[in-house]
Coordinates of C-alpha atoms and ligand atoms in Angstrom, one line a residue:
M20 CA 172.1 151.8 60.1
I21 CA 170.0 150.9 57.0
K22 CA 166.8 152.7 56.9
G23 CA 163.8 150.4 56.7
K24 CA 162.2 152.2 53.8
L25 CA 165.1 151.5 51.4
V26 CA 165.2 147.8 52.0
E27 CA 161.5 147.2 52.5
E28 CA 160.8 145.4 49.2
S29 CA 163.7 143.0 48.9
S30 CA 164.7 142.5 52.5
T31 CA 163.3 140.4 55.4
R32 CA 163.6 141.3 59.1
K33 CA 164.0 138.5 61.7
L34 CA 165.4 137.6 65.0
C35 CA 168.4 135.4 65.0
A36 CA 171.7 134.5 66.7
I37 CA 174.7 136.2 65.0
L38 CA 178.2 135.0 65.3
S39 CA 180.8 137.6 64.4
A40 CA 184.5 136.6 64.2
D41 CA 187.6 138.5 63.1
V42 CA 191.4 138.1 63.2
K43 CA 193.2 139.8 66.0
G44 CA 196.1 141.8 64.5
Y45 CA 195.0 141.3 61.0
S46 CA 196.5 144.5 59.6
L47 CA 199.8 143.6 61.3
L48 CA 199.8 140.2 59.6
M49 CA 198.9 141.8 56.3
G50 CA 201.8 144.2 56.7
Q51 CA 204.2 141.3 57.2
D52 CA 203.1 139.0 54.4
E53 CA 200.0 140.0 52.5
V54 CA 199.8 136.9 50.3
A55 CA 200.5 134.4 53.0
T56 CA 198.0 136.1 55.4
V57 CA 195.2 136.1 52.7
Q58 CA 196.0 132.4 52.1
S59 CA 195.8 131.3 55.7
L60 CA 192.6 133.5 56.2
K61 CA 191.1 131.6 53.3
S62 CA 191.8 128.2 54.8
Y63 CA 190.7 129.4 58.3
R64 CA 187.5 130.7 56.7
E65 CA 186.9 127.2 55.2
V66 CA 187.4 125.5 58.5
I67 CA 185.1 128.0 60.3
A68 CA 182.5 127.6 57.6
A69 CA 182.6 123.8 58.0
I70 CA 182.1 124.1 61.8
V71 CA 179.3 126.6 61.3
L72 CA 177.6 124.1 59.1
Q73 CA 178.0 121.4 61.7
Y74 CA 176.1 123.6 64.1
R75 CA 173.2 124.2 61.6
G76 CA 174.4 127.7 61.0
R77 CA 175.1 129.6 57.7
V78 CA 178.0 131.9 56.9
V79 CA 176.9 135.0 55.3
D80 CA 178.8 137.3 53.0
S81 CA 181.1 139.5 55.0
P82 CA 184.0 141.9 54.3
G83 CA 187.7 141.6 54.9
D84 CA 188.8 139.4 57.9
N85 CA 185.3 139.5 59.3
I86 CA 183.2 136.3 59.3
L87 CA 179.4 136.5 60.0
A88 CA 177.3 133.5 60.6
E89 CA 173.6 133.2 61.5
F90 CA 171.9 130.6 63.6
A91 CA 168.4 129.7 64.3
S92 CA 169.4 128.6 67.8
V93 CA 171.4 130.7 70.3
V94 CA 172.8 127.5 71.9
D95 CA 174.0 126.3 68.5
A96 CA 175.7 129.7 67.9
V97 CA 177.6 129.6 71.2
E98 CA 178.6 125.9 70.9
C99 CA 179.8 126.7 67.4
A100 CA 181.9 129.6 68.7
V101 CA 183.5 127.3 71.3
A102 CA 184.2 124.6 68.7
I103 CA 185.8 127.2 66.4
Q104 CA 188.1 128.5 69.1
R105 CA 189.0 124.9 70.0
E106 CA 189.8 124.0 66.4
I107 CA 191.8 127.1 65.8
K108 CA 193.8 126.5 68.9
V109 CA 194.7 123.0 67.6
R110 CA 195.6 124.3 64.2
N111 CA 197.7 127.2 65.6
A112 CA 199.7 124.8 67.7
E113 CA 200.9 123.2 64.6
L114 CA 202.0 126.5 62.9
P115 CA 205.1 128.6 63.5
E116 CA 204.5 131.6 65.8
D117 CA 204.5 134.2 63.1
R118 CA 201.9 132.3 61.0
R119 CA 199.4 131.8 63.7
M120 CA 196.0 133.5 63.4
K121 CA 193.9 134.2 66.4
F122 CA 190.2 135.0 66.3
R123 CA 187.9 137.0 68.5
I124 CA 184.3 136.0 68.5
G125 CA 181.1 137.8 69.5
V126 CA 177.7 136.2 69.7
N127 CA 174.5 138.2 69.9
L128 CA 170.8 137.5 69.6
G129 CA 169.0 140.4 67.9
D130 CA 167.0 141.8 65.0
V131 CA 168.6 141.6 61.6
I132 CA 167.7 142.6 58.1
K133 CA 168.6 140.2 55.4
E134 CA 169.2 141.5 51.9
G135 CA 170.8 139.9 49.0
G136 CA 172.6 137.3 51.0
R137 CA 174.0 139.8 53.5
L138 CA 173.0 140.8 57.0
Y139 CA 172.5 144.2 58.4
G140 CA 170.9 145.8 61.4
D141 CA 171.4 146.4 65.1
G142 CA 171.8 142.7 65.8
V143 CA 174.8 142.6 63.5
N144 CA 176.3 145.8 64.8
I145 CA 176.0 144.7 68.4
S146 CA 177.7 141.3 67.6
A147 CA 180.6 143.1 66.0
R148 CA 180.9 145.4 69.0
I149 CA 180.9 142.4 71.4
E150 CA 183.4 140.6 69.3
S151 CA 185.8 143.7 69.6
L152 CA 185.6 143.3 73.4
A153 CA 187.0 139.8 73.2
E154 CA 190.7 139.0 73.5
A155 CA 192.4 136.8 70.9
G156 CA 191.1 133.3 71.1
E157 CA 188.1 134.4 73.3
I158 CA 184.4 134.6 73.0
C159 CA 182.1 137.4 74.3
I160 CA 178.4 137.2 74.3
S161 CA 175.6 139.7 74.9
E162 CA 173.2 139.4 77.8
T163 CA 170.4 138.2 75.5
V164 CA 172.6 135.2 74.6
Y165 CA 173.8 134.7 78.1
D166 CA 170.2 134.4 79.3
H167 CA 169.6 131.6 76.8
V168 CA 172.8 129.6 77.4
E169 CA 173.7 130.2 81.0
K170 CA 171.8 127.2 82.3
K171 CA 172.1 125.0 79.2
L172 CA 175.8 124.9 78.4
P173 CA 178.6 123.7 80.7
L174 CA 180.6 126.9 80.5
A175 CA 181.7 129.6 82.9
Y176 CA 181.1 133.2 82.3
E177 CA 182.5 136.5 83.4
Y178 CA 180.5 139.7 83.4
L179 CA 182.3 142.5 81.5
G180 CA 179.9 145.3 82.4
E181 CA 177.8 147.6 80.2
H182 CA 179.2 148.8 76.9
E183 CA 178.1 151.5 74.5
V184 CA 177.4 150.6 70.9
K185 CA 177.3 153.2 68.2
N186 CA 173.8 154.3 67.3
I187 CA 172.2 152.0 69.9
E188 CA 170.4 153.8 72.6
K189 CA 170.9 151.5 75.6
P190 CA 174.3 150.1 76.6
I191 CA 174.8 146.4 76.1
R192 CA 175.7 144.1 79.0
V193 CA 178.5 141.8 77.9
Y194 CA 179.8 138.4 79.2
R195 CA 183.0 136.6 78.5
I196 CA 183.1 132.9 78.2
I197 CA 185.9 131.7 80.4
A198 CA 185.3 128.0 80.4
E199 CA 188.1 127.3 78.0
R200 CA 190.5 129.1 80.3
K201 CA 189.8 126.8 83.3
P202 CA 192.1 123.9 83.9
L203 CA 190.6 120.7 82.5
G204 CA 190.1 119.1 86.0
E205 CA 188.1 122.1 87.1
I206 CA 186.0 121.9 84.0
E207 CA 185.5 118.2 84.5
D208 CA 184.6 118.9 88.2
K209 CA 182.1 121.6 87.0
T210 CA 180.8 119.3 84.4
K211 CA 180.5 116.5 86.9
E212 CA 178.9 118.8 89.4
K213 CA 176.5 119.9 86.7
L214 CA 175.9 116.3 85.6
Q215 CA 175.3 115.4 89.2
L216 CA 172.9 118.2 89.5
E217 CA 171.2 117.1 86.4
L218 CA 171.2 113.5 87.6
D219 CA 169.7 114.7 90.9
E220 CA 167.1 116.7 89.0
L221 CA 166.4 113.7 86.8
G222 CA 166.1 111.6 90.0
R223 CA 163.6 114.1 91.4
K224 CA 161.7 114.2 88.2
R225 CA 161.6 110.4 88.2
E226 CA 160.4 110.3 91.8
E227 CA 157.8 112.9 90.9
L228 CA 156.7 110.8 88.0
D229 CA 156.6 107.7 90.2
T230 CA 154.5 109.5 92.7
Q231 CA 152.3 110.8 90.0
K232 CA 152.1 107.3 88.6
V233 CA 151.1 105.9 92.1
Q234 CA 148.7 108.8 92.5
T235 CA 147.2 108.2 89.1
Q236 CA 146.9 104.5 89.8
G237 CA 145.2 105.4 93.1
K238 CA 142.9 107.8 91.4
E239 CA 142.1 105.2 88.8
R240 CA 141.3 102.7 91.5
V241 CA 139.1 105.3 93.3
L242 CA 137.5 106.1 90.0
R243 CA 136.8 102.5 89.3
E244 CA 135.4 102.0 92.8
A245 CA 133.3 105.1 92.4
L246 CA 132.0 103.8 89.1
D247 CA 131.2 100.5 90.8
Y248 CA 129.3 102.3 93.5
I249 CA 127.4 104.4 91.0
D250 CA 126.5 101.2 89.2
L251 CA 125.4 99.6 92.5
A252 CA 123.6 102.7 93.5
G253 CA 121.8 102.7 90.2
R254 CA 120.7 99.1 90.7
I255 CA 119.6 99.7 94.2
V256 CA 117.6 102.8 93.1
E257 CA 115.9 100.6 90.5
T258 CA 114.8 98.2 93.3
I259 CA 113.4 100.9 95.6
G260 CA 109.7 100.4 95.8
E261 CA 108.9 103.9 97.1
P262 CA 108.6 106.6 94.5
M263 CA 111.3 109.3 94.9
V264 CA 112.0 112.6 93.2
V265 CA 114.8 115.0 93.5
L266 CA 113.9 118.7 93.4
D267 CA 116.0 121.8 93.0
K268 CA 115.5 124.9 95.1
D269 CA 112.7 126.1 92.8
L270 CA 110.9 122.8 93.4
R271 CA 111.7 121.7 89.8
V272 CA 112.1 118.0 89.3
V273 CA 115.8 117.2 88.7
L274 CA 115.2 113.5 88.4
A275 CA 112.8 110.8 89.5
I276 CA 113.5 107.1 90.1
P277 CA 111.8 104.3 88.1
S278 CA 109.3 103.5 90.8
F279 CA 108.0 107.1 90.6
Y280 CA 107.1 106.7 86.9
K281 CA 105.7 103.2 87.6
T282 CA 103.5 104.3 90.5
F283 CA 102.1 107.5 88.9
Q284 CA 102.1 106.1 85.3
A285 CA 104.1 109.1 84.2
T286 CA 107.0 109.5 81.8
P287 CA 110.3 111.3 82.3
E288 CA 109.4 113.7 79.5
E289 CA 106.4 115.0 81.4
T290 CA 108.2 115.0 84.7
E291 CA 111.8 116.1 84.6
G292 CA 112.5 119.8 84.5
R293 CA 108.9 120.6 85.5
L294 CA 107.8 122.2 88.7
I295 CA 106.5 119.6 91.2
Y296 CA 103.1 121.4 91.6
E297 CA 102.5 121.3 87.8
L298 CA 102.8 117.6 87.6
G299 CA 99.8 115.3 86.8
N300 CA 96.6 116.9 87.5
G301 CA 98.1 119.3 90.1
Q302 CA 98.1 116.6 92.8
W303 CA 101.1 118.2 94.5
N304 CA 99.8 121.7 94.3
I305 CA 98.9 121.9 98.0
P306 CA 99.7 125.3 99.6
R307 CA 100.9 123.8 102.9
L308 CA 103.1 121.2 101.1
R309 CA 104.6 124.0 99.0
E310 CA 105.3 126.0 102.1
L311 CA 107.0 123.1 103.8
L312 CA 109.1 122.3 100.6
E313 CA 110.1 125.9 100.2
D314 CA 111.5 125.9 103.7
I315 CA 113.7 122.8 103.3
I316 CA 116.8 124.3 101.7
P317 CA 116.9 127.7 103.4
K318 CA 116.1 126.4 106.8
N319 CA 117.7 122.9 106.4
A320 CA 114.2 121.7 107.4
S321 CA 112.7 118.2 106.9
F322 CA 109.4 116.5 107.3
D323 CA 108.2 112.9 107.4
D324 CA 104.6 113.0 108.2
F325 CA 102.8 114.9 105.5
E326 CA 99.7 112.9 104.6
M327 CA 97.4 113.7 101.7
E328 CA 94.5 112.0 100.0
H329 CA 93.9 112.7 96.3
D330 CA 92.3 111.4 93.1
F331 CA 95.4 110.7 91.1
P332 CA 95.3 110.4 87.3
V333 CA 95.2 106.7 86.2
I334 CA 95.8 105.2 89.7
G335 CA 92.7 106.8 91.3
R336 CA 92.1 107.8 94.9
K337 CA 95.1 107.2 97.2
T338 CA 96.5 108.3 100.5
M339 CA 100.1 109.2 100.4
R340 CA 102.6 110.1 103.1
L341 CA 105.4 112.4 102.0
I342 CA 108.9 112.6 103.5
A343 CA 111.3 115.3 102.4
K344 CA 114.8 116.3 103.4
R345 CA 117.7 118.4 102.1
I346 CA 120.5 116.7 100.3
V347 CA 123.8 118.3 99.7
K348 CA 126.0 117.3 96.8
H349 CA 129.2 118.6 95.2
G350 CA 128.8 120.6 92.1
P351 CA 126.9 123.6 90.8
T352 CA 123.5 122.7 92.1
S353 CA 124.7 121.7 95.5
N354 CA 121.4 122.0 97.4
L355 CA 118.6 119.6 96.5
I356 CA 115.5 118.2 98.0
L357 CA 114.7 114.5 98.2
L358 CA 111.0 113.8 98.3
V359 CA 109.9 110.3 99.1
I360 CA 106.2 109.4 98.4
E361 CA 104.8 106.5 100.3
D362 CA 101.5 105.0 99.3
I363 CA 99.8 104.3 102.6
T364 CA 96.3 103.7 101.2
V365 CA 96.1 100.0 102.3
Q366 CA 97.7 100.7 105.6
K367 CA 95.4 103.6 106.2
R368 CA 92.3 101.6 105.4
A369 CA 93.5 98.7 107.5
K370 CA 94.2 101.0 110.3
E371 CA 90.8 102.6 110.0
T372 CA 89.1 99.2 109.9
L373 CA 91.2 98.1 112.9
T374 CA 90.4 101.2 114.8
R375 CA 86.7 100.8 114.0
A376 CA 86.8 97.1 115.0
H377 CA 88.7 98.0 118.1
A378 CA 86.1 100.6 119.0
E379 CA 83.2 98.2 118.4
L380 CA 84.9 95.5 120.4
E381 CA 85.6 97.9 123.2
E382 CA 82.0 99.0 123.1
R383 CA 80.8 95.4 123.3
V384 CA 83.3 94.5 126.0
N385 CA 82.1 97.5 128.0
E386 CA 78.4 96.5 127.4
R387 CA 79.2 92.9 128.4
T388 CA 81.2 94.1 131.5
A389 CA 78.4 96.3 132.5
E390 CA 76.0 93.4 132.1
L391 CA 78.3 91.1 134.1
V392 CA 78.7 93.7 136.8
Q393 CA 75.0 94.1 136.9
K394 CA 74.4 90.3 137.0
T395 CA 77.1 89.9 139.6
R396 CA 75.5 92.6 141.6
E397 CA 72.1 91.0 141.2
L398 CA 73.6 87.6 142.0
S399 CA 75.3 88.7 145.1
R400 CA 72.2 90.6 146.1
S401 CA 70.0 87.5 145.6
N402 CA 72.7 85.3 147.3
A403 CA 72.7 87.7 150.2
E404 CA 68.9 87.8 150.2
L405 CA 68.8 84.0 150.0
E406 CA 71.3 83.6 152.8
Y407 CA 69.3 86.2 154.8
F408 CA 66.1 84.4 153.9
A409 CA 67.6 81.0 154.9
H410 CA 68.9 82.4 158.1
V411 CA 65.7 84.2 158.9
A412 CA 63.5 81.4 157.7
S413 CA 65.3 78.7 159.6
H414 CA 65.3 80.8 162.7
D415 CA 61.7 82.1 162.4
L416 CA 60.3 78.9 161.0
K417 CA 61.9 76.8 163.7
E418 CA 60.0 78.3 166.5
P419 CA 56.4 77.8 165.2
L420 CA 57.5 74.3 164.0
I421 CA 58.6 73.4 167.5
V422 CA 55.2 74.7 168.7
V423 CA 53.4 72.7 166.0
S424 CA 55.3 69.4 166.7
G425 CA 54.9 70.1 170.5
F426 CA 51.1 70.4 170.2
L427 CA 51.0 67.3 167.9
N428 CA 52.9 65.3 170.5
L429 CA 50.6 66.7 173.2
L430 CA 47.6 65.7 171.1
S431 CA 48.8 62.2 170.4
R432 CA 49.6 61.6 174.1
R433 CA 46.6 63.3 175.8
Y434 CA 43.9 62.3 173.4
A435 CA 45.3 58.9 172.6
R436 CA 42.3 57.1 173.9
K437 CA 39.8 59.4 172.2
L438 CA 41.3 59.2 168.8
D439 CA 40.6 56.5 166.3
D440 CA 43.4 54.8 164.3
K441 CA 42.9 57.1 161.4
A442 CA 43.3 60.2 163.4
K443 CA 46.5 58.6 165.1
T444 CA 47.9 58.0 161.6
F445 CA 47.3 61.6 160.5
I446 CA 48.9 62.9 163.7
S447 CA 52.0 60.6 163.2
Q448 CA 52.3 61.7 159.6
A449 CA 52.1 65.4 160.6
L450 CA 54.8 64.7 163.2
D451 CA 57.1 63.0 160.6
A452 CA 56.6 66.0 158.3
S453 CA 57.5 68.4 161.1
V454 CA 60.6 66.4 161.8
R455 CA 61.6 66.5 158.1
M456 CA 60.9 70.2 158.0
Q457 CA 63.0 70.6 161.1
K458 CA 65.8 68.8 159.3
L459 CA 65.3 70.9 156.2
I460 CA 65.5 74.1 158.2
D461 CA 68.7 72.8 159.9
D462 CA 70.3 72.1 156.6
L463 CA 69.3 75.4 155.2
L464 CA 70.8 77.0 158.2
S465 CA 74.0 75.0 157.8
F466 CA 74.1 76.0 154.1
S467 CA 73.8 79.7 155.0
R468 CA 76.4 79.3 157.7
V469 CA 79.1 77.9 155.4
S470 CA 80.1 81.4 154.4
T471 CA 79.0 83.4 157.4
Q472 CA 80.3 81.2 160.2
G473 CA 83.2 79.4 158.5
K474 CA 86.5 79.2 160.5
E475 CA 90.0 80.1 159.3
F476 CA 91.8 77.4 157.5
E477 CA 94.4 75.5 159.4
A478 CA 96.6 72.5 158.8
T479 CA 94.2 69.7 159.4
D480 CA 94.9 66.0 159.7
C481 CA 92.3 64.3 157.5
N482 CA 92.8 61.0 159.4
L483 CA 91.7 62.6 162.7
V484 CA 88.7 64.3 161.1
L485 CA 87.8 61.0 159.5
D486 CA 88.1 59.2 162.9
Q487 CA 85.5 61.5 164.4
V488 CA 83.2 61.1 161.4
M489 CA 83.4 57.4 161.6
K490 CA 82.4 57.5 165.2
D491 CA 79.4 59.6 164.5
L492 CA 78.3 57.3 161.6
Q493 CA 78.9 54.2 163.6
P494 CA 75.2 53.3 164.1
A495 CA 74.5 53.6 160.3
I496 CA 77.6 51.6 159.5
E497 CA 76.6 48.8 161.8
E498 CA 73.0 49.0 160.7
S499 CA 74.0 48.6 157.0
R500 CA 76.8 46.1 157.8
A501 CA 79.0 48.3 155.7
R502 CA 82.8 47.7 155.2
I503 CA 84.9 50.8 155.2
F504 CA 88.4 50.9 153.7
R505 CA 90.5 53.9 154.6
D506 CA 93.8 54.9 153.1
P507 CA 96.1 57.0 155.3
L508 CA 95.4 60.6 154.3
P509 CA 97.7 63.7 154.5
S510 CA 97.0 67.0 156.1
V511 CA 95.2 69.8 154.3
M512 CA 94.5 73.5 154.8
A513 CA 90.9 73.5 156.0
D514 CA 88.2 74.5 158.4
P515 CA 88.1 71.1 160.3
V516 CA 84.4 71.3 161.2
Q517 CA 83.5 72.0 157.5
L518 CA 85.9 69.2 156.3
A519 CA 84.2 66.8 158.7
R520 CA 80.8 67.9 157.3
V521 CA 81.9 67.0 153.7
F522 CA 83.2 63.5 154.7
Q523 CA 80.0 63.0 156.8
N524 CA 77.7 63.8 153.8
L525 CA 79.6 61.8 151.3
I526 CA 80.1 58.7 153.4
G527 CA 76.5 59.0 154.7
N528 CA 75.2 59.0 151.1
A529 CA 77.5 56.1 150.3
L530 CA 75.8 54.1 153.1
K531 CA 72.3 55.5 152.2
F532 CA 72.2 54.9 148.5
R533 CA 73.2 51.3 148.6
T534 CA 71.9 48.3 146.8
D535 CA 70.8 45.1 148.4
S536 CA 74.3 44.0 149.1
P537 CA 76.1 45.5 152.1
P538 CA 77.9 48.7 151.3
K539 CA 81.7 48.8 150.6
V540 CA 83.2 52.3 151.0
H541 CA 86.7 53.2 150.1
I542 CA 88.2 56.5 151.2
G543 CA 91.5 57.6 149.8
A544 CA 93.5 60.4 148.2
E545 CA 95.9 61.2 145.4
G546 CA 98.5 63.9 145.8
L547 CA 98.7 66.4 142.9
D548 CA 100.7 69.6 142.7
H549 CA 100.0 71.5 145.9
E550 CA 96.6 69.9 145.9
L551 CA 95.1 66.7 147.3
Q552 CA 92.4 64.9 145.4
I553 CA 90.3 63.0 147.9
F554 CA 87.8 60.4 146.9
V555 CA 84.9 58.5 148.5
K556 CA 84.0 55.4 146.4
D557 CA 81.0 53.2 147.0
N558 CA 79.3 50.2 145.4
G559 CA 75.8 51.8 145.6
I560 CA 73.0 52.4 143.2
G561 CA 75.0 54.8 141.0
I562 CA 73.8 58.0 139.3
A563 CA 72.5 58.4 135.7
P564 CA 74.9 60.5 133.6
E565 CA 72.3 63.2 133.1
N566 CA 72.1 63.8 136.8
L567 CA 75.8 63.9 137.6
E568 CA 75.8 67.7 137.8
K569 CA 72.4 68.7 139.1
I570 CA 72.8 66.6 142.3
F571 CA 75.1 69.4 143.6
S572 CA 72.3 72.0 143.4
M573 CA 70.2 72.9 146.4
L574 CA 67.2 70.7 147.2
E575 CA 67.9 68.4 144.2
R576 CA 66.9 64.8 144.9
L577 CA 66.6 61.9 142.6
H578 CA 64.4 59.8 144.8
S579 CA 61.4 60.0 147.1
S580 CA 62.0 60.6 150.8
E581 CA 60.1 57.4 151.5
K582 CA 62.7 55.3 149.7
Y583 CA 65.8 57.4 150.6
P584 CA 65.2 60.0 153.3
G585 CA 66.9 63.3 152.9
T586 CA 66.5 67.0 152.2
G587 CA 68.5 67.4 149.0
M588 CA 70.8 69.9 150.7
G589 CA 73.8 67.6 151.6
L590 CA 75.8 67.8 148.3
A591 CA 74.9 71.6 147.9
I592 CA 76.5 72.2 151.4
C593 CA 79.6 70.0 150.3
K594 CA 80.0 72.0 147.1
K595 CA 79.7 75.3 149.0
I596 CA 82.4 74.2 151.6
V597 CA 84.8 72.8 149.0
E598 CA 84.5 76.0 146.9
R599 CA 85.1 78.1 150.0
H600 CA 88.4 76.1 150.3
G601 CA 89.3 76.9 146.7
G602 CA 88.6 73.3 145.5
R603 CA 86.3 71.5 143.1
I604 CA 83.9 68.6 143.6
W605 CA 82.5 66.2 141.1
V606 CA 81.3 62.7 140.7
E607 CA 81.9 59.7 138.4
S608 CA 79.4 57.0 138.4
E609 CA 77.9 54.0 136.6
P610 CA 74.3 53.3 137.5
G611 CA 74.0 50.0 139.4
K612 CA 77.7 49.7 140.0
G613 CA 78.5 52.6 142.3
S614 CA 79.8 56.1 142.4
T615 CA 83.0 57.9 143.2
F616 CA 82.9 61.4 144.6
F617 CA 86.1 63.5 144.3
F618 CA 87.0 66.8 145.9
T619 CA 90.2 68.8 146.1
M620 CA 91.8 70.6 149.0
Q621 CA 95.1 72.5 149.3
T622 CA 97.8 70.4 150.9
A623 CA 99.2 71.7 154.2
D624 CA 103.0 72.6 153.8
K625 CA 105.1 70.5 156.1
Ligands
ADP717 P1 69.9 63.8 150.2 O1 71.0 62.8 150.4 O2 69.4 64.5 151.3 O3 68.9 63.3 149.2 P2 72.1 65.0 148.8 O4 72.3 66.4 148.4 O5 73.1 64.5 149.7 O6 70.6 65.0 149.4 O7 72.0 64.1 147.5 C1 71.3 64.5 146.4 C2 70.9 63.4 145.6 O8 72.0 62.8 145.0 C3 70.4 62.3 146.4 O9 69.0 62.4 146.6 C4 70.7 61.1 145.5 O10 69.7 60.9 144.5 C5 72.0 61.4 144.8 N1 73.1 60.8 145.5 C6 73.9 61.3 146.4 N2 74.9 60.5 146.8 C7 74.7 59.4 146.2 C8 75.4 58.1 146.1 N3 76.5 57.9 146.9 N4 74.9 57.2 145.3 C9 73.8 57.4 144.5 N5 73.1 58.6 144.5 C10 73.6 59.5 145.3

């Protein structure tokens, strides 16, 4: 072994593959024919050197029958060894038995020292030792070589066990290449098998590549879609009207959307990366808001109803509603807070105005209702009082009136001869007045009885009611030489006595308020939805338009009782009866031509 110190300056140390070959039985051959042996060794050396060169190796200076070659690649070295043995085998076959030269070859991968074109070192010694283990025409390799070529070369190997090498501490594990010994078919089979394996492997790799390609294409598509979505999201965000900010767990602004900057007239430089409660003039520095925001990430809390009013810089006094919730995203800052700020100033003001208006309205409605209740109460009280008065008056007045008219009658009869004409006229006028008064009291009594003594409604045949009325009015009809036209009428739901009273008053008036020509009265009806509209039409004096409504009031008369006798209660009683039946009454008239009175009644279901 060459000591490092001696060769240090002119030598280089490196790791390389060493092929060592020598001639089996060289001394014997030399003994037989020294010249011929040296000759053939020379030609073999040349052949071997050429093969070494083919495999990118280099023959180094070596003594006697030994040939040393170095290779940068272990595979090249072993393939070269195989090629050498094959070539020598061919050459030997052409030579006579005694001239044949067989080589043993050892290949090792190890450290060598190169000096002056020669190789030394453990690597060289080990290759020489391995070579000595090979038979003539064989190749042995060290384990370091085996490890490199075992999977790469289509050869077979046989493990020869561990072998000591002089001056080397650890024994060397040695393999023999036996591929060359196998029958050709077997080698081919092996090669085929190996090829098949490689083909399979290639197939698998290809499949893997195809899968990867598909996956990559899929990923590309997903990525493209994701980018589209991001682009879309960006455009959507730009259109969002409500200002929004994203905060991190320390309540620092991570980002804000354009509407935030627009609304608060702020810039990203003075916003992003700053704590929310430091923004603007400290508008968000509200202890309660801070508490709520600080709870969002740890407690996964949210809120949507935090209202605040503030004098914001630039935009002035505004009411805002804040909505906040936790958002979770992938990545290092996974927990964030989304804060949406809604300007509700206009809504709030509108709501306040509305609430105020509503309250005012309610107050006025209440006042008005109270007034109405009061008025209704007063009205019903005065109605009740009136009815009571009418009732009492008619009863209580009737009696003294009877007494008065009784005495007047007595006076005119008993003192007829003692009284002069003037006194007789006075007494007769007083008697007329008491009769009128009697009539008035009766009418008042009838009026008050409409509601107090009315009967239940029943299906009432209007024709029968009208027959009776006609009978009662017969003297007046005859006296006025009136012509009555009657249409057949249906049944209605009514109190028959009260319905008769209505017909009597209306037809009576038609006869009474006549012109010089004989009256013509037409009674008919028109059926409406669940209702019957009955009319009484005359050709009388008619009514001026301004009086069309007031004639239905109590005691309203348009003429003196001398010209047209009456109390002014008839139409008031009619109105009260019709209204009790849920109907309406009105008149259409043309002065001088006649009037038509209409009233409605519920039709009786057949
Ligand atoms: P009265 O008949 O006792 O005067 P009413 O209440 O029946 O009282 O009628 C009120 C007033 O309406 C009458 O005084 C009269 O001026 C007017 N009137 C009623 N019916 C007719 C009619 N058919 N034609 C013209 N005027 C009428």
